[in-house]
Amino acid sequence: MDTGTPRRRPMRADARRNYERLLAEAADAFAEHGTDFSLEQIARRAGVANGTLYGHFPTRRALLEALLSDRMRALAAAGEELLAHPSPLGGLTEWARAATAHAALYRGLGTAFLQAVEDETSELHAACQAVLATGDALVARARNAGEVRPDVTAMDLYALVNAAAWVSEQNSAPQGERLLEFTLTGFRT
Amino acid sequence: MDTGTPRRRPMRADARRNYERLLAEAADAFAEHGTDFSLEQIARRAGVANGTLYGHFPTRRALLEALLSDRMRALAAAGEELLAHPSPLGGLTEWARAATAHAALYRGLGTAFLQAVEDETSELHAACQAVLATGDALVARARNAGEVRPDVTAMDLYALVNAAAWVSEQNSAPQGERLLEFTLTGFRT
DNA sequence: ACCTGAACACCGTTCAAGT
DNA sequence: ACCTGAACACCGTTCAAGT
């Protein structure tokens, strides 16, 4: 089977321009109002008709995926590099902080990410699985070094990171970061 | 100033009946579809007109408050009783589990509760503050006994409990309960 | 005192018709 | 190949008119 990215033909110039404008407006709108912001308004701000948005992005998650896939790949790559961190626990902690910051980019992302990992129909599924796999490598290394409890899983870390981002969205207090620190401590042997 | 509950005059019989039917339908709908379920459909199912719902419950949160205030009072009372638990940490842990189960009653509650605690205009604010105060007493007792770290606050516990409930809503894996356990461990001295 | 139902301004999504 | 804009079915919220 061919799971690779489909070889995409170059877009027509006007299509490409609309595509880019939609992405730019969506990035602004999501950053300011969260991922539930009206798609109709995004289309309007981008100066295109309603249906044009749906032509490029059939679902809200497809739009998110286009917006975030580069960044998610970078997060996974950063995790791979941290496998060379002198301290397994230090590498894990550093990556957990980066992943939390990543999930806090737009309000609503924590929800999307935590759901996407077990929803195979989600356009974010593949990217989230890659992030989870990176977390797994970091957790395994720390576990093998005897620095975290043997029952800690990558899914524990993934849920924590998204929960911490979610807490930060809901409440102005620094509870998100504190949740992250307390729980990482709880992971330790 | 008079912060007490306003002395409410008895409702007209038909009003009381509509009020009760709306509450019953809302409880069902929220339990099955979460707290964002359409208010219009709730009114329809209760057999009343749109505006009747708004007459009784000006906001969605007012409806939630009517639905949950007894239960929230009970949660606070259970916390007070757990102050007599032989183990301060044991009492705290038991209450944290009860509070998490409480916040998991309807999908969306974690969000509502975490926001309400710092939003004074929320109809849920008072009840959430009472729950927070109970958590504070339990945390203080465990701290004085030297069983939790001195920097752990009631707000840490409150955020954790709602985050654990939120995680359980998003994902079928048992990550919510695990987050609770790991973090409570991280609270310990 | 309470209820009704229409009115208003908004959404997401689809799809025939255009270019 | 892509875009437009109308169409459809839905919302939350308000408020004049009724009883």
Coordinates of C-alpha atoms (C1' of nucleotides) in Angstrom, one line a residue:
Chain A
M1 CA 0.0 0.0 0.0
D2 CA 1.0 3.6 -0.6
T3 CA 0.7 5.7 2.5
G4 CA 3.0 8.4 1.3
T5 CA 1.9 11.9 0.5
P6 CA 0.1 12.0 -2.8
R7 CA 2.1 13.6 -5.5
R8 CA 0.2 16.9 -5.8
R9 CA 0.0 18.7 -9.1
P10 CA 0.8 22.4 -8.9
M11 CA -2.2 24.6 -8.1
R12 CA -3.5 27.2 -10.4
A13 CA -2.2 30.7 -9.5
D14 CA -5.5 32.1 -8.3
A15 CA -6.2 29.0 -6.3
R16 CA -2.8 29.1 -4.7
R17 CA -3.4 32.7 -3.7
N18 CA -6.8 32.0 -2.2
Y19 CA -5.3 29.1 -0.3
E20 CA -2.5 31.2 1.2
R21 CA -4.9 34.0 2.1
L22 CA -7.2 31.6 3.8
L23 CA -4.3 30.1 5.8
A24 CA -3.1 33.6 6.9
E25 CA -6.5 34.7 8.0
A26 CA -7.2 31.5 9.8
A27 CA -3.9 31.7 11.7
D28 CA -4.8 35.2 12.9
A29 CA -8.3 34.4 13.8
F30 CA -7.4 31.2 15.6
A31 CA -4.6 32.9 17.5
E32 CA -7.0 35.6 18.7
H33 CA -10.2 33.7 19.1
G34 CA -9.4 30.0 19.3
T35 CA -10.0 27.2 16.9
D36 CA -13.8 27.4 17.1
F37 CA -13.8 30.8 15.3
S38 CA -16.4 31.1 12.5
L39 CA -15.2 29.7 9.2
E40 CA -17.6 32.0 7.4
Q41 CA -15.8 35.1 8.8
I42 CA -12.4 33.6 8.0
A43 CA -13.5 33.3 4.3
R44 CA -15.0 36.8 4.4
R45 CA -11.7 38.2 5.8
A46 CA -9.7 36.4 3.2
G47 CA -11.9 38.0 0.5
V48 CA -13.2 34.7 -0.9
A49 CA -16.6 33.1 -1.0
N50 CA -17.9 30.6 1.5
G51 CA -17.5 27.6 -0.7
T52 CA -13.9 28.4 -1.6
L53 CA -12.8 27.7 1.9
Y54 CA -14.6 24.3 1.8
G55 CA -13.0 23.6 -1.5
H56 CA -9.5 23.9 0.0
F57 CA -10.3 22.6 3.4
P58 CA -13.2 20.2 3.7
T59 CA -13.2 20.3 7.5
R60 CA -12.0 22.6 10.2
R61 CA -9.4 20.0 11.1
A62 CA -8.0 20.0 7.6
L63 CA -7.4 23.7 8.0
L64 CA -5.7 23.1 11.3
E65 CA -3.6 20.4 9.8
A66 CA -2.4 22.7 7.0
L67 CA -1.7 25.3 9.6
L68 CA 0.2 23.1 12.0
S69 CA 1.8 20.2 10.2
D70 CA 5.2 21.8 9.8
R71 CA 5.3 22.9 13.4
M72 CA 4.3 19.4 14.5
R73 CA 7.0 17.8 12.5
A74 CA 9.4 20.2 14.1
L75 CA 8.2 19.2 17.5
A76 CA 8.8 15.6 16.7
A77 CA 12.3 16.4 15.4
A78 CA 13.1 18.3 18.5
G79 CA 12.2 15.3 20.5
E80 CA 14.5 13.0 18.5
E81 CA 17.3 15.4 19.2
L82 CA 16.6 15.4 22.9
L83 CA 17.2 11.6 22.9
A84 CA 20.8 12.7 23.0
H85 CA 20.3 14.9 26.0
P86 CA 22.8 13.9 28.7
S87 CA 20.0 13.4 31.2
P88 CA 17.1 11.2 30.1
L89 CA 14.8 12.9 32.5
G90 CA 16.1 16.3 31.6
G91 CA 15.4 15.6 27.9
L92 CA 11.9 14.4 28.7
T93 CA 11.2 17.4 30.8
E94 CA 12.4 19.8 28.2
W95 CA 10.4 18.2 25.5
A96 CA 7.3 18.1 27.6
R97 CA 7.5 21.9 28.1
A98 CA 8.0 22.4 24.3
A99 CA 5.0 20.2 23.6
T100 CA 2.8 22.1 26.1
A101 CA 3.8 25.4 24.5
H102 CA 2.9 24.0 21.1
A103 CA -0.5 22.8 22.3
A104 CA -1.2 26.2 23.7
L105 CA -0.7 28.1 20.4
Y106 CA -4.4 28.4 19.8
R107 CA -7.2 27.9 22.3
G108 CA -8.9 24.6 21.5
L109 CA -5.8 22.8 20.4
G110 CA -5.5 20.6 23.4
T111 CA -8.9 19.2 22.8
A112 CA -8.2 18.7 19.1
F113 CA -4.9 17.0 19.8
L114 CA -6.1 14.7 22.5
Q115 CA -9.1 13.6 20.4
A116 CA -7.1 13.2 17.2
V117 CA -4.8 10.6 18.7
E118 CA -7.6 8.0 18.8
D119 CA -9.7 9.3 15.9
E120 CA -8.3 7.8 12.7
T121 CA -10.6 10.0 10.6
S122 CA -9.0 13.1 11.9
E123 CA -6.7 15.0 9.6
L124 CA -4.6 15.6 12.6
H125 CA -4.3 11.9 13.4
A126 CA -1.0 11.2 11.6
A127 CA 0.8 14.2 13.0
C128 CA -0.4 13.5 16.5
Q129 CA 0.7 9.9 16.3
A130 CA 4.2 11.1 15.2
V131 CA 4.3 13.3 18.3
L132 CA 3.1 10.5 20.5
A133 CA 5.8 8.2 19.0
T134 CA 8.5 10.8 19.8
G135 CA 7.2 11.0 23.4
D136 CA 7.3 7.2 23.6
A137 CA 11.0 7.2 22.7
L138 CA 11.8 9.8 25.4
V139 CA 9.7 8.0 28.0
A140 CA 11.3 4.7 27.2
R141 CA 14.8 6.1 27.5
A142 CA 14.0 7.7 30.9
R143 CA 12.4 4.4 32.1
N144 CA 15.3 2.3 31.0
A145 CA 17.6 4.7 32.9
G146 CA 15.5 4.1 35.9
E147 CA 14.5 7.7 36.1
V148 CA 10.8 7.4 35.7
R149 CA 8.4 4.8 37.1
P150 CA 8.1 1.7 35.0
D151 CA 4.3 2.2 34.5
V152 CA 4.6 5.7 32.9
T153 CA 3.5 5.6 29.3
A154 CA 3.8 7.9 26.3
M155 CA 0.0 8.4 26.5
D156 CA 0.4 9.6 30.1
L157 CA 2.8 12.2 28.9
Y158 CA 0.7 13.1 25.9
A159 CA -2.5 13.6 28.0
L160 CA -0.5 15.6 30.5
V161 CA 0.9 18.0 28.0
N162 CA -2.5 18.7 26.4
A163 CA -4.2 19.0 29.8
A164 CA -1.6 21.5 30.9
A165 CA -2.2 23.6 27.7
W166 CA -6.0 23.3 28.3
V167 CA -5.7 24.5 31.9
S168 CA -3.7 27.5 30.7
E169 CA -6.5 28.4 28.3
Q170 CA -9.2 28.3 30.8
N171 CA -7.7 30.2 33.7
S172 CA -5.3 33.1 34.0
A173 CA -3.5 31.6 36.9
P174 CA -0.2 29.7 36.2
Q175 CA -1.9 26.4 37.0
G176 CA -1.1 24.9 33.6
E177 CA 2.7 25.1 34.2
R178 CA 2.3 24.0 37.7
L179 CA 0.3 20.9 36.7
L180 CA 3.1 20.0 34.3
E181 CA 5.8 20.3 37.0
F182 CA 3.9 18.4 39.7
T183 CA 3.0 15.6 37.4
L184 CA 6.4 15.2 35.9
T185 CA 7.6 14.9 39.5
G186 CA 5.0 12.2 40.0
F187 CA 6.4 10.3 37.1
R188 CA 9.8 10.0 38.8
T189 CA 10.9 6.9 40.5
Chain B
M1 CA -24.7 43.9 52.4
D2 CA -27.1 41.0 52.0
T3 CA -25.4 38.1 50.2
G4 CA -27.9 35.6 51.4
T5 CA -30.3 33.8 49.0
P6 CA -33.2 36.1 48.1
R7 CA -36.4 35.1 49.7
R8 CA -38.2 33.7 46.7
R9 CA -42.0 33.8 46.4
P10 CA -43.7 30.6 45.5
M11 CA -44.0 30.0 41.7
R12 CA -47.3 29.8 39.9
A13 CA -48.2 26.2 39.4
D14 CA -47.7 26.1 35.6
A15 CA -44.4 28.0 35.9
R16 CA -43.2 25.5 38.5
R17 CA -44.2 22.6 36.1
N18 CA -42.3 24.2 33.2
Y19 CA -39.3 24.8 35.4
E20 CA -39.1 21.2 36.5
R21 CA -39.6 19.8 33.0
L22 CA -36.9 22.0 31.6
L23 CA -34.5 20.9 34.4
A24 CA -35.3 17.2 33.7
E25 CA -34.8 17.5 29.9
A26 CA -31.6 19.5 30.4
A27 CA -30.2 16.9 32.7
D28 CA -30.9 14.2 30.2
A29 CA -29.5 16.2 27.3
F30 CA -26.4 17.3 29.1
A31 CA -25.7 13.8 30.3
E32 CA -25.9 12.4 26.8
H33 CA -24.5 15.2 24.7
G34 CA -22.6 17.5 27.0
T35 CA -23.3 21.0 28.3
D36 CA -23.2 22.6 24.8
F37 CA -26.3 20.9 23.7
S38 CA -28.9 23.1 22.0
L39 CA -31.1 25.0 24.3
E40 CA -33.7 25.3 21.7
Q41 CA -34.0 21.5 21.5
I42 CA -34.2 21.3 25.3
A43 CA -37.1 23.7 25.3
R44 CA -38.8 21.7 22.5
R45 CA -38.4 18.4 24.4
A46 CA -39.8 20.0 27.5
G47 CA -42.8 21.0 25.5
V48 CA -42.4 24.8 26.1
A49 CA -41.6 27.7 23.9
N50 CA -38.2 29.1 23.3
G51 CA -38.7 32.1 25.5
T52 CA -40.0 30.2 28.4
L53 CA -36.5 28.6 28.9
Y54 CA -34.9 32.0 28.9
G55 CA -37.5 33.3 31.3
H56 CA -36.5 30.7 33.9
F57 CA -32.8 30.5 33.0
P58 CA -31.3 33.7 31.4
T59 CA -28.1 31.9 30.6
R60 CA -26.8 28.4 30.0
R61 CA -24.8 28.7 33.2
A62 CA -27.9 29.6 35.2
L63 CA -29.4 26.3 34.0
L64 CA -26.3 24.5 35.0
E65 CA -26.3 26.1 38.4
A66 CA -29.9 25.1 39.1
L67 CA -29.0 21.5 38.0
L68 CA -25.8 21.2 40.1
S69 CA -26.0 23.5 43.1
D70 CA -27.3 20.7 45.5
R71 CA -24.6 18.3 44.2
M72 CA -21.9 21.0 44.7
R73 CA -23.0 21.7 48.2
A74 CA -22.8 18.0 48.9
L75 CA -19.3 17.8 47.5
A76 CA -18.2 20.6 49.8
A77 CA -19.9 18.9 52.8
A78 CA -18.2 15.7 52.0
G79 CA -14.9 17.6 52.0
E80 CA -15.6 19.0 55.4
E81 CA -16.2 15.5 56.8
L82 CA -13.0 14.2 55.3
L83 CA -11.2 16.7 57.4
A84 CA -11.7 14.1 60.2
H85 CA -10.1 11.4 58.1
P86 CA -7.4 9.7 60.1
S87 CA -4.9 10.4 57.3
P88 CA -4.7 13.9 56.0
L89 CA -3.3 12.7 52.7
G90 CA -5.9 9.9 52.5
G91 CA -8.7 12.4 53.0
L92 CA -7.3 14.7 50.4
T93 CA -7.0 11.9 47.9
E94 CA -10.4 10.6 48.5
W95 CA -12.0 14.0 48.1
A96 CA -10.0 14.6 44.9
R97 CA -11.4 11.5 43.4
A98 CA -15.0 12.5 44.4
A99 CA -14.4 16.0 42.9
T100 CA -13.1 14.5 39.7
A101 CA -16.1 12.2 39.4
H102 CA -18.3 15.3 40.0
A103 CA -16.7 17.3 37.3
A104 CA -17.1 14.4 34.9
L105 CA -20.9 14.3 35.2
Y106 CA -21.5 16.1 32.0
R107 CA -19.0 16.7 29.2
G108 CA -18.0 20.4 29.3
L109 CA -18.2 20.8 33.1
G110 CA -14.5 20.9 33.7
T111 CA -14.3 23.9 31.4
A112 CA -17.2 25.6 33.1
F113 CA -15.9 25.0 36.6
L114 CA -12.3 26.1 35.9
Q115 CA -13.6 29.3 34.2
A116 CA -16.2 30.0 36.9
V117 CA -13.8 30.2 39.7
E118 CA -12.3 33.4 38.4
D119 CA -15.4 34.8 36.6
E120 CA -17.5 36.6 39.2
T121 CA -20.3 37.1 36.7
S122 CA -20.8 33.3 36.4
E123 CA -23.8 31.8 38.1
L124 CA -21.5 28.9 39.0
H125 CA -19.0 31.2 40.7
A126 CA -20.3 31.0 44.3
A127 CA -20.6 27.2 44.2
C128 CA -17.1 26.8 42.7
Q129 CA -15.6 29.1 45.3
A130 CA -17.2 26.9 48.0
V131 CA -15.7 23.8 46.5
L132 CA -12.3 25.6 46.3
A133 CA -12.6 26.6 49.9
T134 CA -13.2 23.0 50.9
G135 CA -10.2 21.9 48.9
D136 CA -8.1 24.6 50.6
A137 CA -9.0 23.2 54.0
L138 CA -8.0 19.7 53.0
V139 CA -4.7 20.9 51.4
A140 CA -3.8 23.0 54.4
R141 CA -4.4 20.1 56.8
A142 CA -2.1 17.8 54.7
R143 CA 0.5 20.5 54.4
N144 CA 0.5 21.1 58.1
A145 CA 0.9 17.4 58.7
G146 CA 4.0 17.5 56.4
E147 CA 2.4 15.2 53.9
V148 CA 2.3 17.4 50.9
R149 CA 4.8 19.9 49.6
P150 CA 4.5 23.4 51.2
D151 CA 3.9 25.1 47.8
V152 CA 0.9 23.0 46.9
T153 CA -2.2 25.2 46.8
A154 CA -6.0 24.6 46.7
M155 CA -5.9 26.1 43.1
D156 CA -3.4 23.4 42.1
L157 CA -5.8 20.8 43.4
Y158 CA -8.8 22.4 41.7
A159 CA -7.1 22.7 38.4
L160 CA -6.0 19.1 38.6
V161 CA -9.4 17.7 39.4
N162 CA -11.0 19.6 36.4
A163 CA -8.2 18.7 34.1
A164 CA -8.5 15.0 35.0
A165 CA -12.3 15.2 34.3
W166 CA -11.5 17.0 31.0
V167 CA -9.0 14.4 29.9
S168 CA -11.6 11.6 30.5
E169 CA -14.1 13.5 28.3
Q170 CA -11.7 13.7 25.4
N171 CA -10.2 10.3 25.2
S172 CA -11.5 6.8 26.0
A173 CA -8.2 5.7 27.6
P174 CA -7.9 5.8 31.4
Q175 CA -5.6 8.8 31.2
G176 CA -7.8 11.0 33.3
E177 CA -7.6 8.8 36.4
R178 CA -3.9 8.3 35.8
L179 CA -3.2 12.0 35.6
L180 CA -5.0 12.4 38.9
E181 CA -2.8 9.7 40.6
F182 CA 0.5 10.8 39.2
T183 CA -0.1 14.4 40.1
L184 CA -1.3 13.6 43.6
T185 CA 2.0 11.7 44.0
G186 CA 3.8 14.8 42.7
F187 CA 2.1 16.8 45.5
R188 CA 3.7 14.6 48.2
T189 CA 6.7 15.6 50.2
Chain C
dA1 C1' -47.0 36.6 36.4
dC2 C1' -46.0 33.9 33.0
dC3 C1' -46.2 32.0 28.3
dT4 C1' -46.0 32.1 23.2
dG5 C1' -43.9 32.4 18.8
dA6 C1' -42.1 35.4 15.6
dA7 C1' -38.1 38.3 14.5
dC8 C1' -33.2 39.1 14.0
dA9 C1' -28.6 38.0 13.2
dC10 C1' -25.8 34.5 12.9
dC11 C1' -23.7 29.5 11.6
dG12 C1' -21.9 25.1 8.9
dT13 C1' -22.4 22.7 4.7
dT14 C1' -23.7 21.7 0.0
dC15 C1' -24.1 22.4 -4.8
dA16 C1' -25.7 24.3 -9.3
dA17 C1' -24.1 27.7 -12.2
dG18 C1' -20.6 30.2 -13.9
dT19 C1' -15.6 31.4 -15.8
Chain D
dA1 C1' -10.0 23.5 -12.4
dC2 C1' -11.6 26.6 -9.6
dC3 C1' -14.8 30.1 -7.8
dT4 C1' -19.3 32.2 -6.6
dG5 C1' -23.3 32.9 -4.0
dA6 C1' -27.6 31.2 -3.0
dA7 C1' -30.1 27.5 -0.5
dC8 C1' -31.0 24.7 3.5
dA9 C1' -31.4 23.6 8.1
dC10 C1' -30.0 25.0 12.2
dC11 C1' -28.6 28.3 16.5
dG12 C1' -29.0 31.9 20.6
dT13 C1' -31.4 35.8 22.2
dT14 C1' -34.9 39.3 22.4
dC15 C1' -39.4 41.1 22.8
dA16 C1' -44.3 42.4 21.6
dA17 C1' -48.5 40.4 22.2
dG18 C1' -51.4 37.5 24.6
dT19 C1' -53.7 35.0 28.8

